[in-house]
PDB file of C-alpha atoms in Angstrom:
ATOM      1  CA  ALA A 720      22.746  -2.942  -2.514  1.00 40.00           C
ATOM      2  CA  SER A 721      20.448  -3.832   0.388  1.00 42.00           C
ATOM      3  CA  LEU A 722      21.714  -0.789   2.286  1.00 42.00           C
ATOM      4  CA  ALA A 723      21.293   1.652  -0.605  1.00 43.00           C
ATOM      5  CA  THR A 724      19.642   4.965   0.162  1.00 45.00           C
ATOM      6  CA  GLY A 725      18.562   5.556  -3.453  1.00 46.00           C
ATOM      7  CA  PRO A 726      16.190   3.489  -5.618  1.00 46.00           C
ATOM      8  CA  ARG A 727      15.429   0.224  -3.917  1.00 54.00           C
ATOM      9  CA  GLN A 728      15.471  -1.971  -7.012  1.00 56.00           C
ATOM     10  CA  ASN A 729      17.896  -2.252  -9.905  1.00 65.00           C
ATOM     11  CA  ASP A 730      15.446  -0.718 -12.367  1.00 77.00           C
ATOM     12  CA  SER A 731      13.526   2.567 -12.380  1.00 90.00           C
ATOM     13  CA  VAL A 732      10.098   1.122 -11.542  1.00 94.00           C
ATOM     14  CA  PHE A 733       8.344   2.862  -8.668  1.00 95.00           C
ATOM     15  CA  TYR A 734       4.917   2.859  -7.054  1.00 97.00           C
ATOM     16  CA  GLU A 735       2.665   5.805  -6.326  1.00 98.00           C
ATOM     17  CA  ILE A 736       0.586   5.263  -3.202  1.00 98.00           C
ATOM     18  CA  ARG A 737      -2.488   7.471  -3.151  1.00 98.00           C
ATOM     19  CA  THR A 738      -4.677   7.764  -0.066  1.00 98.00           C
ATOM     20  CA  TYR A 739      -8.034   9.538  -0.122  1.00 98.00           C
ATOM     21  CA  ASP A 740     -10.157  10.523   2.853  1.00 98.00           C
ATOM     22  CA  ILE A 741     -13.789  10.394   1.743  1.00 98.00           C
ATOM     23  CA  LYS A 742     -16.610  12.394   3.299  1.00 98.00           C
ATOM     24  CA  PRO A 743     -18.474   9.982   5.617  1.00 97.00           C
ATOM     25  CA  SER A 744     -21.811  10.631   3.917  1.00 97.00           C
ATOM     26  CA  LYS A 745     -20.261   9.981   0.477  1.00 97.00           C
ATOM     27  CA  MET A 746     -18.323   6.754   0.999  1.00 97.00           C
ATOM     28  CA  LYS A 747     -20.977   4.472  -0.471  1.00 96.00           C
ATOM     29  CA  GLU A 748     -21.451   6.793  -3.450  1.00 97.00           C
ATOM     30  CA  PHE A 749     -17.694   7.036  -4.037  1.00 97.00           C
ATOM     31  CA  VAL A 750     -17.345   3.255  -4.155  1.00 96.00           C
ATOM     32  CA  GLU A 751     -20.257   3.014  -6.586  1.00 96.00           C
ATOM     33  CA  VAL A 752     -18.746   5.620  -8.923  1.00 96.00           C
ATOM     34  CA  ALA A 753     -15.323   3.978  -8.690  1.00 96.00           C
ATOM     35  CA  ASN A 754     -16.741   0.531  -9.463  1.00 95.00           C
ATOM     36  CA  LYS A 755     -18.533   1.961 -12.478  1.00 95.00           C
ATOM     37  CA  TYR A 756     -15.823   4.153 -14.013  1.00 96.00           C
ATOM     38  CA  PHE A 757     -12.399   3.266 -12.642  1.00 96.00           C
ATOM     39  CA  HIS A 758     -11.705   1.113 -15.702  1.00 96.00           C
ATOM     40  CA  LEU A 759     -11.207   4.410 -17.542  1.00 97.00           C
ATOM     41  CA  ARG A 760      -8.253   5.209 -15.293  1.00 97.00           C
ATOM     42  CA  MET A 761      -6.855   1.684 -15.508  1.00 97.00           C
ATOM     43  CA  ALA A 762      -6.642   2.005 -19.291  1.00 97.00           C
ATOM     44  CA  HIS A 763      -3.791   4.519 -18.836  1.00 98.00           C
ATOM     45  CA  SER A 764      -1.455   2.702 -16.428  1.00 98.00           C
ATOM     46  CA  GLU A 765      -1.191  -0.354 -14.213  1.00 98.00           C
ATOM     47  CA  LEU A 766      -3.233  -0.433 -11.019  1.00 98.00           C
ATOM     48  CA  VAL A 767      -1.761  -2.715  -8.371  1.00 98.00           C
ATOM     49  CA  GLY A 768      -4.854  -2.521  -6.202  1.00 97.00           C
ATOM     50  CA  LEU A 769      -7.509  -0.329  -4.621  1.00 97.00           C
ATOM     51  CA  TRP A 770      -8.876  -0.935  -1.154  1.00 98.00           C
ATOM     52  CA  SER A 771     -11.198   0.658   1.380  1.00 97.00           C
ATOM     53  CA  ALA A 772     -10.275   0.728   5.061  1.00 98.00           C
ATOM     54  CA  GLU A 773     -12.300  -1.545   7.315  1.00 97.00           C
ATOM     55  CA  LEU A 774     -10.382  -1.227  10.580  1.00 97.00           C
ATOM     56  CA  GLY A 775      -7.746   1.211  11.777  1.00 97.00           C
ATOM     57  CA  ALA A 776      -9.265   4.067   9.758  1.00 97.00           C
ATOM     58  CA  MET A 777     -12.677   4.999   8.410  1.00 96.00           C
ATOM     59  CA  ASN A 778     -13.884   6.402   5.100  1.00 97.00           C
ATOM     60  CA  LYS A 779     -10.444   5.987   3.546  1.00 98.00           C
ATOM     61  CA  VAL A 780      -9.327   4.392   0.281  1.00 98.00           C
ATOM     62  CA  VAL A 781      -5.799   3.378  -0.705  1.00 98.00           C
ATOM     63  CA  HIS A 782      -4.686   2.749  -4.272  1.00 97.00           C
ATOM     64  CA  ILE A 783      -1.283   1.859  -5.667  1.00 98.00           C
ATOM     65  CA  TRP A 784      -0.083   2.580  -9.219  1.00 98.00           C
ATOM     66  CA  LYS A 785       2.987   1.156 -10.922  1.00 98.00           C
ATOM     67  CA  TYR A 786       5.152   3.303 -13.225  1.00 97.00           C
ATOM     68  CA  ASP A 787       8.183   2.436 -15.330  1.00 96.00           C
ATOM     69  CA  ASP A 788       9.872   5.731 -14.439  1.00 95.00           C
ATOM     70  CA  PHE A 789       9.019   9.381 -13.805  1.00 96.00           C
ATOM     71  CA  ALA A 790       8.704  10.173 -17.514  1.00 97.00           C
ATOM     72  CA  HIS A 791       6.075   7.437 -17.740  1.00 97.00           C
ATOM     73  CA  ARG A 792       4.098   8.986 -14.887  1.00 98.00           C
ATOM     74  CA  THR A 793       4.279  12.441 -16.477  1.00 98.00           C
ATOM     75  CA  ALA A 794       2.945  11.084 -19.764  1.00 98.00           C
ATOM     76  CA  VAL A 795       0.111   9.270 -17.979  1.00 98.00           C
ATOM     77  CA  ARG A 796      -0.880  12.358 -15.998  1.00 97.00           C
ATOM     78  CA  GLN A 797      -0.957  14.436 -19.185  1.00 98.00           C
ATOM     79  CA  ALA A 798      -3.113  11.839 -20.916  1.00 98.00           C
ATOM     80  CA  LEU A 799      -5.516  11.729 -17.978  1.00 98.00           C
ATOM     81  CA  ALA A 800      -5.933  15.495 -18.051  1.00 97.00           C
ATOM     82  CA  SER A 801      -7.048  15.185 -21.684  1.00 97.00           C
ATOM     83  CA  ASP A 802      -9.313  12.178 -21.159  1.00 98.00           C
ATOM     84  CA  LYS A 803     -12.795  13.702 -21.263  1.00 97.00           C
ATOM     85  CA  ASP A 804     -14.529  10.488 -20.207  1.00 97.00           C
ATOM     86  CA  TRP A 805     -12.334  10.125 -17.129  1.00 97.00           C
ATOM     87  CA  GLN A 806     -12.607  13.775 -16.201  1.00 97.00           C
ATOM     88  CA  GLY A 807     -16.345  13.959 -16.722  1.00 97.00           C
ATOM     89  CA  LYS A 808     -17.544  10.589 -15.451  1.00 97.00           C
ATOM     90  CA  PHE A 809     -15.244  10.117 -12.456  1.00 97.00           C
ATOM     91  CA  ILE A 810     -13.176  13.169 -11.533  1.00 97.00           C
ATOM     92  CA  SER A 811     -15.998  15.715 -11.575  1.00 96.00           C
ATOM     93  CA  PRO A 812     -18.357  13.795  -9.273  1.00 96.00           C
ATOM     94  CA  ALA A 813     -15.561  12.295  -7.130  1.00 96.00           C
ATOM     95  CA  LEU A 814     -13.951  15.607  -6.218  1.00 96.00           C
ATOM     96  CA  SER A 815     -17.011  16.684  -4.272  1.00 96.00           C
ATOM     97  CA  MET A 816     -16.810  13.444  -2.241  1.00 98.00           C
ATOM     98  CA  ILE A 817     -13.132  13.680  -1.256  1.00 98.00           C
ATOM     99  CA  GLU A 818     -12.025  15.569   1.859  1.00 97.00           C
ATOM    100  CA  LYS A 819      -8.291  15.070   1.516  1.00 97.00           C
ATOM    101  CA  GLN A 820      -5.761  13.503  -0.862  1.00 97.00           C
ATOM    102  CA  HIS A 821      -2.262  12.303  -0.087  1.00 97.00           C
ATOM    103  CA  ASN A 822       0.326  10.675  -2.330  1.00 97.00           C
ATOM    104  CA  GLU A 823       3.735   9.108  -1.889  1.00 97.00           C
ATOM    105  CA  VAL A 824       6.328   7.667  -4.245  1.00 97.00           C
ATOM    106  CA  ALA A 825       7.925   4.471  -3.001  1.00 96.00           C
ATOM    107  CA  TYR A 826      10.217   1.712  -4.206  1.00 94.00           C
ATOM    108  CA  LEU A 827      10.022  -1.936  -3.343  1.00 94.00           C
ATOM    109  CA  VAL A 828      12.909  -2.863  -1.077  1.00 91.00           C
ATOM    110  CA  PRO A 829      15.511  -4.966  -2.947  1.00 87.00           C
ATOM    111  CA  TRP A 830      14.775  -8.156  -0.994  1.00 90.00           C
ATOM    112  CA  CYS A 831      11.079  -8.107  -1.894  1.00 90.00           C
ATOM    113  CA  GLN A 832       9.155  -8.726  -5.091  1.00 91.00           C
ATOM    114  CA  LEU A 833       5.508  -7.742  -5.396  1.00 95.00           C
ATOM    115  CA  GLY A 834       3.500 -10.789  -4.425  1.00 95.00           C
ATOM    116  CA  LYS A 835      -0.011 -12.089  -4.984  1.00 94.00           C
ATOM    117  CA  PRO A 836      -2.370 -13.810  -2.576  1.00 94.00           C
ATOM    118  CA  PRO A 837      -2.784 -17.581  -2.971  1.00 92.00           C
ATOM    119  CA  LYS A 838      -6.513 -17.110  -3.553  1.00 92.00           C
ATOM    120  CA  GLU A 839      -9.186 -14.446  -3.702  1.00 89.00           C
ATOM    121  CA  GLY A 840     -11.463 -13.528  -0.849  1.00 90.00           C
ATOM    122  CA  GLY A 841      -9.030 -12.647   1.917  1.00 94.00           C
ATOM    123  CA  VAL A 842      -8.170  -9.378   3.624  1.00 96.00           C
ATOM    124  CA  TYR A 843      -5.141  -7.106   3.425  1.00 98.00           C
ATOM    125  CA  GLU A 844      -3.247  -5.543   6.284  1.00 97.00           C
ATOM    126  CA  TRP A 845      -1.449  -2.264   5.547  1.00 98.00           C
ATOM    127  CA  VAL A 846       1.185  -1.515   8.164  1.00 98.00           C
ATOM    128  CA  THR A 847       3.007   1.817   8.141  1.00 98.00           C
ATOM    129  CA  PHE A 848       6.278   2.035  10.057  1.00 97.00           C
ATOM    130  CA  GLN A 849       7.873   5.405  10.699  1.00 97.00           C
ATOM    131  CA  MET A 850      11.539   4.619  11.233  1.00 95.00           C
ATOM    132  CA  LYS A 851      14.268   6.774  12.746  1.00 94.00           C
ATOM    133  CA  PRO A 852      16.119   9.060  10.286  1.00 92.00           C
ATOM    134  CA  GLY A 853      19.062   7.408   8.599  1.00 89.00           C
ATOM    135  CA  GLY A 854      17.422   5.118   6.076  1.00 85.00           C
ATOM    136  CA  PRO A 855      18.124   1.431   5.435  1.00 86.00           C
ATOM    137  CA  ALA A 856      21.818   1.944   6.192  1.00 86.00           C
ATOM    138  CA  LEU A 857      20.727   2.374   9.821  1.00 89.00           C
ATOM    139  CA  TRP A 858      17.736   0.072  10.251  1.00 91.00           C
ATOM    140  CA  GLY A 859      17.413  -1.994   7.065  1.00 91.00           C
ATOM    141  CA  GLU A 860      19.013  -5.211   8.277  1.00 93.00           C
ATOM    142  CA  ALA A 861      17.047  -5.360  11.527  1.00 95.00           C
ATOM    143  CA  PHE A 862      13.798  -4.469   9.758  1.00 95.00           C
ATOM    144  CA  GLN A 863      14.289  -7.198   7.144  1.00 95.00           C
ATOM    145  CA  ALA A 864      14.946  -9.749   9.869  1.00 94.00           C
ATOM    146  CA  ALA A 865      11.719  -8.797  11.662  1.00 95.00           C
ATOM    147  CA  ILE A 866       9.690  -9.135   8.462  1.00 95.00           C
ATOM    148  CA  ASN A 867      11.273 -12.495   7.615  1.00 94.00           C
ATOM    149  CA  THR A 868      10.503 -13.972  11.014  1.00 94.00           C
ATOM    150  CA  HIS A 869       6.821 -13.140  10.513  1.00 92.00           C
ATOM    151  CA  ILE A 870       6.911 -14.735   7.058  1.00 92.00           C
ATOM    152  CA  ASN A 871       8.496 -17.850   8.510  1.00 90.00           C
ATOM    153  CA  THR A 872       5.630 -18.349  10.951  1.00 90.00           C
ATOM    154  CA  GLY A 873       3.501 -19.215   7.909  1.00 88.00           C
ATOM    155  CA  TYR A 874       0.285 -17.574   9.079  1.00 88.00           C
ATOM    156  CA  THR A 875       0.468 -14.615   6.702  1.00 93.00           C
ATOM    157  CA  LYS A 876       1.472 -13.851   3.112  1.00 96.00           C
ATOM    158  CA  LEU A 877       3.765 -10.924   2.293  1.00 96.00           C
ATOM    159  CA  ILE A 878       2.546  -8.852  -0.663  1.00 97.00           C
ATOM    160  CA  GLY A 879       5.080  -6.022  -0.684  1.00 96.00           C
ATOM    161  CA  VAL A 880       7.430  -3.785   1.291  1.00 96.00           C
ATOM    162  CA  PHE A 881       7.556  -0.182   0.067  1.00 96.00           C
ATOM    163  CA  HIS A 882      10.090   2.440   1.163  1.00 95.00           C
ATOM    164  CA  THR A 883       9.195   6.079   0.512  1.00 94.00           C
ATOM    165  CA  GLU A 884      11.178   8.335  -1.799  1.00 93.00           C
ATOM    166  CA  TYR A 885       8.685  11.228  -1.827  1.00 95.00           C
ATOM    167  CA  GLY A 886       6.408  11.933   1.100  1.00 95.00           C
ATOM    168  CA  LEU A 887       7.381  11.433   4.721  1.00 94.00           C
ATOM    169  CA  LEU A 888      10.856   9.891   4.511  1.00 92.00           C
ATOM    170  CA  ASN A 889      12.011   6.851   6.474  1.00 93.00           C
ATOM    171  CA  THR A 890       8.500   5.472   6.087  1.00 96.00           C
ATOM    172  CA  VAL A 891       8.030   1.818   5.225  1.00 97.00           C
ATOM    173  CA  HIS A 892       4.667   0.392   4.194  1.00 97.00           C
ATOM    174  CA  VAL A 893       4.239  -3.371   4.491  1.00 97.00           C
ATOM    175  CA  MET A 894       1.264  -5.128   2.939  1.00 98.00           C
ATOM    176  CA  TRP A 895       0.208  -8.558   4.163  1.00 97.00           C
ATOM    177  CA  TRP A 896      -2.595 -10.889   3.055  1.00 97.00           C
ATOM    178  CA  ASN A 897      -4.584 -13.135   5.367  1.00 96.00           C
ATOM    179  CA  GLU A 898      -7.498 -15.472   4.815  1.00 95.00           C
ATOM    180  CA  SER A 899      -9.667 -13.540   7.265  1.00 95.00           C
ATOM    181  CA  PRO A 900      -9.380 -11.130  10.200  1.00 96.00           C
ATOM    182  CA  ASP A 901      -9.770 -14.057  12.603  1.00 96.00           C
ATOM    183  CA  HIS A 902      -7.034 -16.045  10.842  1.00 94.00           C
ATOM    184  CA  ARG A 903      -4.762 -13.027  11.151  1.00 94.00           C
ATOM    185  CA  ALA A 904      -5.593 -12.597  14.853  1.00 95.00           C
ATOM    186  CA  ALA A 905      -4.848 -16.237  15.617  1.00 94.00           C
ATOM    187  CA  GLY A 906      -1.571 -16.052  13.715  1.00 92.00           C
ATOM    188  CA  ARG A 907      -0.510 -12.909  15.528  1.00 91.00           C
ATOM    189  CA  HIS A 908      -1.126 -14.569  18.889  1.00 92.00           C
ATOM    190  CA  ARG A 909       1.075 -17.494  17.873  1.00 90.00           C
ATOM    191  CA  ALA A 910       3.772 -15.137  16.555  1.00 89.00           C
ATOM    192  CA  HIS A 911       3.880 -13.222  19.828  1.00 87.00           C
ATOM    193  CA  GLU A 912       4.787 -16.492  21.563  1.00 91.00           C
ATOM    194  CA  ASP A 913       7.511 -17.363  19.025  1.00 92.00           C
ATOM    195  CA  ALA A 914      10.946 -16.618  20.503  1.00 93.00           C
ATOM    196  CA  ARG A 915      12.402 -15.893  17.045  1.00 92.00           C
ATOM    197  CA  VAL A 916       9.754 -13.267  16.318  1.00 92.00           C
ATOM    198  CA  VAL A 917      10.087 -11.689  19.749  1.00 92.00           C
ATOM    199  CA  ALA A 918      13.868 -11.388  19.387  1.00 94.00           C
ATOM    200  CA  ALA A 919      13.737  -9.956  15.868  1.00 93.00           C
ATOM    201  CA  VAL A 920      11.027  -7.429  16.728  1.00 93.00           C
ATOM    202  CA  ARG A 921      12.893  -6.364  19.851  1.00 93.00           C
ATOM    203  CA  ASP A 922      15.969  -5.653  17.723  1.00 94.00           C
ATOM    204  CA  SER A 923      14.019  -3.770  15.033  1.00 95.00           C
ATOM    205  CA  VAL A 924      11.874  -1.692  17.378  1.00 94.00           C
ATOM    206  CA  ARG A 925      14.966   0.200  18.511  1.00 94.00           C
ATOM    207  CA  PHE A 926      14.697   2.125  15.250  1.00 95.00           C
ATOM    208  CA  LEU A 927      10.923   2.583  15.277  1.00 96.00           C
ATOM    209  CA  GLU A 928       9.236   5.954  15.842  1.00 96.00           C
ATOM    210  CA  SER A 929       5.609   4.895  15.303  1.00 97.00           C
ATOM    211  CA  GLN A 930       3.428   2.254  13.671  1.00 96.00           C
ATOM    212  CA  GLN A 931      -0.107   2.267  12.249  1.00 97.00           C
ATOM    213  CA  ASN A 932      -2.153  -0.682  10.993  1.00 97.00           C
ATOM    214  CA  MET A 933      -5.182  -0.732   8.723  1.00 98.00           C
ATOM    215  CA  LEU A 934      -7.284  -3.664   7.608  1.00 98.00           C
ATOM    216  CA  LEU A 935      -8.165  -3.149   3.948  1.00 98.00           C
ATOM    217  CA  MET A 936     -10.876  -4.664   1.778  1.00 97.00           C
ATOM    218  CA  PRO A 937     -10.324  -4.728  -2.015  1.00 96.00           C
ATOM    219  CA  LEU A 938     -12.896  -3.117  -4.281  1.00 96.00           C
ATOM    220  CA  GLN A 939     -14.478  -5.380  -6.864  1.00 92.00           C
ATOM    221  CA  PHE A 940     -12.208  -4.302  -9.751  1.00 93.00           C
ATOM    222  CA  SER A 941      -8.942  -4.331  -7.776  1.00 96.00           C
ATOM    223  CA  PRO A 942      -6.301  -6.534  -9.456  1.00 96.00           C
ATOM    224  CA  LEU A 943      -5.218  -7.640  -5.985  1.00 95.00           C
ATOM    225  CA  LYS A 944      -8.328  -9.037  -4.363  1.00 89.00           C
TER     226      LYS A 944
END
């Protein structure tokens, strides 16, 4: 099951990852409108979290939605299109603030359950790995080992590992939680000196095409904060 190339979990639950690039002059206004009206969207389906990028990107927001299956998403999208409050109070003003939208459908990998931080007030790291074509059958075991060695160092908390089904394939998004950017930096320095981490990363990187990291800050209404 861990080497499956289809749905990553035993059920049909998937996650839609939506990334918006906001016009630089509109970022503050977008956050204000979202804080005021995003509860209207959350009434339709489960929001995992919504964050703004602090480092690694600028004027970008990332939000993750959980769906039971594709029929559930279709029903939610239809309901949203008919929700006059949502369309009028958020969508209409927000569209003029957004430069670009991107969405992906992803499953949690089978060896990962969606986690929660031990407390509020930390920061999230969103790491995107573009792996070589071939899927988990090629690189899954080595990738899992690399993630587990970082977990075992104890400096960071794993929130989720998402593997794309729609969007750019062979993409894996890993979300970590840390108490602060400085705590994360200190932990990374220790990890780089850990022989177990070095060996596991060296094995996994053979299958890596590229990697991008963003430091994310949760908005005030984000369930994960």
